[in-house]
CSV table of C-alpha atoms in Angstrom, one decimal:
chain,number,residue,atom,x,y,z
A,1,MET,CA,111.2,55.7,106.2
A,2,THR,CA,109.7,52.4,107.2
A,3,ALA,CA,111.4,50.2,109.7
A,4,HIS,CA,112.7,48.2,106.8
A,5,GLU,CA,114.2,51.2,104.8
A,6,SER,CA,117.6,52.6,105.5
A,7,LEU,CA,119.3,55.9,104.5
A,8,SER,CA,122.9,56.5,103.3
A,9,ALA,CA,124.5,59.8,103.3
A,10,ILE,CA,126.8,60.5,100.3
A,11,VAL,CA,129.6,63.1,100.4
A,12,PRO,CA,131.8,64.1,97.5
A,13,ALA,CA,134.9,65.6,99.0
A,14,ARG,CA,137.7,67.7,97.1
A,15,ASN,CA,140.3,69.3,99.3
A,16,GLU,CA,137.9,69.2,102.3
A,17,GLU,CA,140.6,69.1,105.0
A,18,ARG,CA,138.9,72.3,106.9
A,19,THR,CA,135.3,70.7,107.0
A,20,ILE,CA,135.3,66.8,106.4
A,21,ALA,CA,135.6,65.8,110.0
A,22,ARG,CA,132.9,68.3,111.1
A,23,VAL,CA,130.2,66.8,108.4
A,24,VAL,CA,131.1,63.3,109.2
A,25,ALA,CA,130.5,63.9,112.8
A,26,SER,CA,127.0,65.7,112.1
A,27,LEU,CA,125.9,62.9,110.1
A,28,ALA,CA,127.1,60.1,112.5
A,29,GLU,CA,124.8,61.6,115.1
A,30,GLN,CA,121.7,61.0,113.1
A,31,PRO,CA,120.1,57.9,114.0
A,32,GLU,CA,118.5,57.4,110.7
A,33,VAL,CA,121.8,57.4,108.8
A,34,ARG,CA,123.0,53.8,108.6
A,35,GLU,CA,126.0,54.7,106.8
A,36,ILE,CA,128.3,57.5,105.7
A,37,VAL,CA,130.0,57.3,102.2
A,38,VAL,CA,132.6,59.7,101.6
A,39,VAL,CA,134.2,60.0,98.1
A,40,ASN,CA,137.7,61.5,98.1
A,41,ASP,CA,137.6,63.2,94.7
A,42,GLN,CA,141.3,63.4,93.8
A,43,SER,CA,142.2,65.8,96.8
A,44,SER,CA,145.7,67.2,97.1
A,45,ASP,CA,145.4,68.4,100.5
A,46,GLY,CA,145.1,66.5,103.9
A,47,THR,CA,141.5,65.0,103.4
A,48,ALA,CA,142.7,61.5,102.7
A,49,GLY,CA,144.8,61.3,105.9
A,50,ILE,CA,142.0,62.8,108.1
A,51,LEU,CA,139.4,60.4,106.4
A,52,GLN,CA,141.7,57.3,107.4
A,53,CYS,CA,141.8,58.4,110.7
A,54,LEU,CA,138.0,59.2,110.9
A,55,THR,CA,137.4,55.7,109.3
A,56,ALA,CA,139.2,53.9,112.3
A,57,GLU,CA,137.1,56.0,114.9
A,58,GLN,CA,133.7,56.0,113.0
A,59,PRO,CA,131.8,52.6,112.4
A,60,LYS,CA,129.3,54.3,110.1
A,61,LEU,CA,132.0,55.9,107.9
A,62,ARG,CA,133.1,54.1,104.6
A,63,THR,CA,135.6,56.0,102.3
A,64,PHE,CA,136.7,55.6,98.7
A,65,GLU,CA,139.1,57.3,96.3
A,66,ALA,CA,137.5,58.4,93.2
A,67,GLU,CA,138.8,57.2,90.0
A,68,PRO,CA,140.3,59.9,87.5
A,69,LEU,CA,137.6,62.2,86.1
A,70,PRO,CA,136.5,60.7,82.9
A,71,PRO,CA,135.7,62.8,80.0
A,72,GLY,CA,132.3,64.8,80.0
A,73,TRP,CA,131.8,64.8,83.8
A,74,VAL,CA,131.8,67.5,86.4
A,75,GLY,CA,133.9,66.1,89.4
A,76,LYS,CA,131.0,66.5,91.9
A,77,ASN,CA,128.9,64.6,90.1
A,78,HIS,CA,131.3,61.9,89.1
A,79,ALA,CA,132.1,61.3,92.9
A,80,ALA,CA,128.3,61.6,93.7
A,81,TRP,CA,127.7,58.8,90.9
A,82,LEU,CA,130.5,56.6,92.6
A,83,GLY,CA,129.2,57.1,96.2
A,84,ALA,CA,125.6,56.2,94.9
A,85,GLY,CA,126.9,53.0,93.7
A,86,ARG,CA,128.6,52.0,96.8
A,87,ALA,CA,125.8,53.1,99.0
A,88,LYS,CA,123.1,50.5,100.3
A,89,GLY,CA,120.5,52.5,101.4
A,90,ASP,CA,116.8,53.0,100.0
A,91,TRP,CA,117.3,56.6,100.4
A,92,LEU,CA,120.4,58.6,99.3
A,93,LEU,CA,121.3,61.9,100.9
A,94,PHE,CA,123.7,63.8,98.8
A,95,THR,CA,125.2,66.6,100.8
A,96,ASP,CA,128.5,68.8,100.7
A,97,ALA,CA,131.4,68.6,102.7
A,98,ASP,CA,131.0,72.0,104.3
A,99,ALA,CA,127.4,71.3,105.7
A,100,VAL,CA,126.7,70.9,109.4
A,101,HIS,CA,123.5,68.8,110.0
A,102,LEU,CA,121.7,69.7,113.0
A,103,PRO,CA,120.3,67.2,115.6
A,104,GLY,CA,116.7,65.5,114.2
A,105,SER,CA,117.3,66.6,110.8
A,106,ALA,CA,117.4,63.3,109.0
A,107,ALA,CA,114.4,62.4,110.8
A,108,ARG,CA,112.5,65.5,109.7
A,109,ALA,CA,113.5,65.2,106.1
A,110,LEU,CA,112.2,61.7,106.0
A,111,ALA,CA,108.8,62.7,107.7
A,112,ASP,CA,108.7,65.4,105.2
A,113,ALA,CA,109.1,63.0,102.5
A,114,GLU,CA,106.4,60.8,103.9
A,115,SER,CA,103.7,63.9,104.5
A,116,PHE,CA,104.4,65.4,101.1
A,117,GLU,CA,104.6,62.1,99.4
A,118,ALA,CA,107.8,63.3,97.8
A,119,ALA,CA,110.5,61.1,96.3
A,120,LEU,CA,112.8,64.1,96.4
A,121,VAL,CA,113.6,66.1,99.7
A,122,SER,CA,115.6,69.1,99.6
A,123,TYR,CA,116.3,72.3,101.6
A,124,SER,CA,118.2,75.4,101.4
A,125,PRO,CA,120.6,75.5,104.5
A,126,GLN,CA,121.4,78.1,106.8
A,127,GLN,CA,124.1,80.2,105.7
A,128,GLU,CA,127.2,81.1,107.9
A,129,MET,CA,128.7,84.4,107.1
A,130,HIS,CA,131.7,85.8,108.8
A,131,THR,CA,132.8,88.6,106.6
A,132,TRP,CA,131.4,91.8,105.0
A,133,TRP,CA,131.6,90.1,101.5
A,134,GLU,CA,129.5,87.0,102.6
A,135,ARG,CA,127.0,89.3,104.5
A,136,ALA,CA,126.6,91.4,101.3
A,137,LEU,CA,126.4,89.0,98.4
A,138,ILE,CA,125.0,85.6,99.8
A,139,PRO,CA,121.7,87.1,101.5
A,140,PHE,CA,121.2,89.0,98.2
A,141,VAL,CA,121.5,85.9,96.1
A,142,TYR,CA,119.3,83.8,98.2
A,143,CYS,CA,116.8,86.3,98.3
A,144,ARG,CA,116.7,86.8,94.4
A,145,LEU,CA,116.6,83.0,94.0
A,146,SER,CA,113.6,82.7,96.1
A,147,GLN,CA,111.7,85.2,93.9
A,148,LEU,CA,112.8,83.4,90.8
A,149,TYR,CA,112.1,79.7,92.3
A,150,SER,CA,109.3,80.0,94.7
A,151,TYR,CA,108.9,76.9,97.2
A,152,ALA,CA,105.3,76.9,96.1
A,153,ALA,CA,105.7,76.4,92.4
A,154,VAL,CA,108.6,73.9,92.9
A,155,ASN,CA,106.3,71.7,95.2
A,156,SER,CA,103.2,71.9,93.2
A,157,PRO,CA,102.9,69.0,90.9
A,158,ASP,CA,100.8,71.3,88.6
A,159,SER,CA,103.7,73.5,87.9
A,160,PRO,CA,106.6,72.9,85.8
A,161,ALA,CA,109.2,74.6,88.4
A,162,ALA,CA,111.8,72.5,89.6
A,163,ALA,CA,114.7,73.1,91.8
A,164,ALA,CA,116.7,71.5,94.7
A,165,ASN,CA,119.8,72.6,96.7
A,166,GLY,CA,122.7,70.2,96.3
A,167,GLN,CA,124.0,71.1,100.1
A,168,TYR,CA,121.1,68.9,101.0
A,169,LEU,CA,119.2,66.5,98.6
A,170,LEU,CA,117.6,63.3,99.7
A,171,ILE,CA,116.1,61.3,97.1
A,172,ARG,CA,114.6,57.7,97.0
A,173,ARG,CA,116.9,55.2,95.4
A,174,ASP,CA,114.3,53.9,93.1
A,175,ALA,CA,113.6,57.3,91.7
A,176,TYR,CA,117.4,58.1,91.5
A,177,GLU,CA,117.9,54.9,89.4
A,178,GLN,CA,114.8,55.7,87.3
A,179,ILE,CA,115.8,59.0,86.2
A,180,GLY,CA,119.3,57.9,85.7
A,181,GLY,CA,121.0,59.5,88.7
A,182,HIS,CA,124.1,61.6,88.3
A,183,ALA,CA,125.3,59.7,85.1
A,184,ALA,CA,121.9,61.5,83.4
A,185,VAL,CA,123.5,65.1,84.4
A,186,ARG,CA,127.1,64.2,84.4
A,187,GLY,CA,128.1,67.6,82.7
A,188,GLU,CA,125.9,69.9,84.5
A,189,VAL,CA,127.3,72.5,86.6
A,190,LEU,CA,124.0,72.9,88.4
A,191,GLU,CA,123.3,69.3,88.9
A,192,ASP,CA,120.9,69.4,91.8
A,193,VAL,CA,118.5,71.7,89.8
A,194,ALA,CA,118.9,69.2,86.7
A,195,LEU,CA,118.2,66.2,88.9
A,196,ALA,CA,115.1,67.9,90.4
A,197,ARG,CA,113.7,68.7,86.9
A,198,LEU,CA,114.4,64.9,85.5
A,199,ALA,CA,112.5,63.6,88.8
A,200,LYS,CA,109.5,66.2,88.4
A,201,SER,CA,109.3,65.6,84.6
A,202,ALA,CA,109.3,61.7,85.4
A,203,GLY,CA,106.3,62.3,87.6
A,204,PHE,CA,107.8,62.2,91.0
A,205,ARG,CA,106.8,64.7,93.8
A,206,LEU,CA,109.1,67.4,95.0
A,207,HIS,CA,109.6,68.9,98.5
A,208,PHE,CA,112.0,72.0,98.5
A,209,GLY,CA,111.8,74.3,101.6
A,210,PRO,CA,114.0,76.5,104.0
A,211,GLY,CA,116.7,74.7,105.9
A,212,ALA,CA,116.2,76.2,109.3
A,213,GLY,CA,116.8,73.6,111.8
A,214,ILE,CA,118.1,71.0,108.9
A,215,CYS,CA,121.6,71.9,108.3
A,216,ARG,CA,124.1,75.0,108.0
A,217,VAL,CA,126.9,75.7,105.6
A,218,ARG,CA,129.6,78.3,105.2
A,219,MET,CA,130.1,78.2,101.6
A,220,TYR,CA,133.2,80.0,101.2
A,221,THR,CA,135.8,81.2,103.5
A,222,SER,CA,137.8,83.5,101.0
A,223,PHE,CA,136.5,86.2,98.6
A,224,GLY,CA,138.2,84.6,95.7
A,225,ALA,CA,136.4,81.3,96.3
A,226,MET,CA,133.1,82.9,96.6
A,227,TRP,CA,133.7,84.8,93.3
A,228,GLU,CA,134.5,81.7,91.6
A,229,GLY,CA,131.6,79.9,92.8
A,230,TRP,CA,129.1,82.3,92.0
A,231,THR,CA,130.4,83.2,88.6
A,232,LYS,CA,130.1,79.5,88.1
A,233,ASN,CA,126.5,79.4,89.0
A,234,LEU,CA,124.9,82.7,88.6
A,235,LEU,CA,124.1,82.6,84.8
A,236,PRO,CA,122.5,79.1,84.6
A,237,LEU,CA,120.6,79.8,87.8
A,238,ILE,CA,118.9,83.0,86.5
A,239,THR,CA,119.0,82.6,82.8
A,240,TRP,CA,115.4,80.9,82.1
A,241,PRO,CA,113.2,81.3,79.2
A,242,GLY,CA,112.0,84.8,79.1
A,243,GLN,CA,114.7,86.0,81.8
A,244,ARG,CA,117.9,87.7,80.0
A,245,VAL,CA,120.8,89.0,81.8
A,246,THR,CA,120.1,92.6,80.6
A,247,ARG,CA,116.3,92.2,82.1
A,248,GLU,CA,117.9,90.6,85.3
A,249,LEU,CA,120.0,93.7,85.7
A,250,LEU,CA,117.4,96.2,84.9
A,251,SER,CA,115.1,94.4,87.7
A,252,VAL,CA,117.8,94.6,90.4
A,253,LEU,CA,119.7,97.7,90.0
A,254,PRO,CA,118.0,100.7,91.7
A,255,TRP,CA,118.7,102.5,88.8
A,256,ILE,CA,115.9,105.2,89.1
A,257,PRO,CA,117.0,106.2,92.6
A,258,LEU,CA,120.3,106.7,91.8
A,259,LEU,CA,119.6,108.6,88.8
A,260,CYS,CA,117.4,110.9,90.8
A,261,LEU,CA,120.5,111.3,93.1
A,262,LEU,CA,122.7,112.2,90.2
A,263,LEU,CA,120.4,115.0,89.1
A,264,THR,CA,120.1,116.5,92.2
A,265,PRO,CA,122.3,119.6,91.2
A,266,TRP,CA,119.7,120.3,88.5
A,267,HIS,CA,116.8,120.3,90.9
A,268,PRO,CA,116.8,119.6,94.6
A,269,ALA,CA,113.4,117.7,94.5
A,270,LEU,CA,115.1,114.9,92.3
A,271,GLY,CA,117.4,114.4,95.3
A,272,ALA,CA,114.5,114.2,97.7
A,273,ALA,CA,112.8,111.7,95.3
A,274,GLY,CA,116.1,109.9,95.1
A,275,VAL,CA,116.2,109.5,98.7
A,276,LEU,CA,112.8,108.1,99.2
A,277,PHE,CA,112.9,105.8,96.3
A,278,LEU,CA,116.1,104.2,97.6
A,279,ALA,CA,114.4,104.0,101.1
A,280,GLY,CA,111.5,102.1,99.5
A,281,ARG,CA,114.2,99.7,97.9
A,282,HIS,CA,115.9,99.0,101.2
A,283,ALA,CA,112.4,98.4,103.0
A,284,SER,CA,111.5,96.1,100.2
A,285,TYR,CA,115.0,94.1,100.4
A,286,ALA,CA,114.4,94.2,104.5
A,287,ALA,CA,111.0,92.1,103.9
A,288,LEU,CA,112.6,89.7,101.6
A,289,LEU,CA,115.5,89.1,104.3
A,290,ARG,CA,112.8,88.5,107.0
A,291,LYS,CA,111.0,86.1,104.7
A,292,ASN,CA,114.1,84.3,104.0
A,293,ARG,CA,115.2,84.1,107.6
A,294,PHE,CA,118.6,86.4,107.0
A,295,PRO,CA,119.7,88.7,109.8
A,296,ALA,CA,117.9,92.0,109.7
A,297,TYR,CA,121.4,93.8,109.7
A,298,SER,CA,121.9,92.4,106.2
A,299,VAL,CA,119.7,95.4,104.9
A,300,LEU,CA,122.8,97.6,105.6
A,301,TYR,CA,124.7,95.7,102.9
A,302,TYR,CA,122.0,96.3,100.6
A,303,LEU,CA,123.9,98.6,97.7
A,304,ILE,CA,127.2,96.6,98.2
A,305,GLY,CA,125.0,93.5,97.5
A,306,VAL,CA,123.4,94.7,94.4
A,307,GLY,CA,126.8,96.0,93.1
A,308,LEU,CA,128.6,92.5,93.8
A,309,TYR,CA,125.6,90.5,92.2
A,310,CYS,CA,125.4,92.2,89.0
A,311,ALA,CA,129.1,92.4,88.7
A,312,ALA,CA,129.3,88.6,89.4
A,313,LEU,CA,126.4,88.0,86.9
A,314,LEU,CA,128.3,90.0,84.2
A,315,ALA,CA,131.4,88.0,84.9
A,316,SER,CA,129.4,84.8,84.8
A,317,ASP,CA,128.0,85.9,81.5
A,318,VAL,CA,131.6,86.4,80.2
A,319,ARG,CA,132.7,83.1,81.3
A,320,TYR,CA,129.9,81.2,79.9
A,321,SER,CA,130.2,83.0,76.4
A,322,ARG,CA,133.8,81.8,76.4
A,323,GLY,CA,132.9,78.2,76.9
A,324,ARG,CA,134.7,77.4,79.8
A,325,ILE,CA,134.3,77.9,83.7
A,326,ALA,CA,136.8,76.9,86.5
A,327,TRP,CA,136.0,75.3,89.7
A,328,LYS,CA,138.2,73.6,92.4
A,329,GLY,CA,141.5,73.4,90.1
A,330,ARG,CA,139.6,71.9,87.4
A,331,GLU,CA,138.1,73.7,83.9
A,332,TYR,CA,134.8,72.4,82.4
A,333,PRO,CA,133.2,73.0,78.9
A,334,VAL,CA,130.0,74.8,79.0
A,335,ALA,CA,127.5,76.2,76.8
A,336,THR,CA,125.4,79.5,77.2
A,337,PRO,CA,122.2,78.5,78.7
A,338,ALA,CA,119.5,78.7,76.1
A,339,ARG,CA,117.4,81.9,76.2
A,340,LYS,CA,114.3,83.2,74.7
A,341,PRO,CA,114.8,86.5,72.6
């Protein structure tokens, strides 16, 4: 970012009374962030009151109330679009209300944009996990996504692969406007990936990487919220040409080790083979955890993580087949992602 350029942070917020003050404070501490635009998306909790108090204390903060959701829009996309329209910056940082931005993160993101000549920079944030179900499912999902969407492929201009994480998505305003912004992906549940695809297909370079030292997020504070979130996202995330649900289940389930263990009464050697095969699966998962910077102890949750992942994927498939998904008190019509046979 040159001395004449500016950065606006945009935060869509719907019922975020628990986290909104924290994200505003962490953004305000970034010298490169000239303004923080929070769009209150029809919240029914205390978010509006907290924002009113924060506005009086924080000169960088500007808050707006979202209009009623128009037909065909996903709520987050509409709030982000409204925020972008109000923002004045040459760079737009879209971030979630549950993100905590670490010192120096905005400077590093802008430096990465310059270094890699990228118009869109995104990171996969560090994940805060406080319960067994978070420790079981979240690392497993992110490790699996790292196999399906490699950073190297996404960042290569020679590869059609494109991805981003909406928890931290920085984009140059001219690129955002050229691809149509959030209006172009108004009905997309995975608006971050959709924006990345539009940007890359328009010839803009992407830089996507791990978010250690950038920001941290605790995505879900209850099992119900986690289940609703991943059943909303999993099917479109893993269903891409050539990747069917049944194939994904066969890829992640340790069905050979488990089958060997079940056949132990017929021959003890099968049980020994099952234990060895299962140990191999644990070792492979431990390597993925290390590569993706998750705690080593997460390997202890491997089998629980597999079970939760497969159950959430099947539930996601059912919800998409019914044509509607729910998120934060709203229902959205969805189509089953296109698949090749």
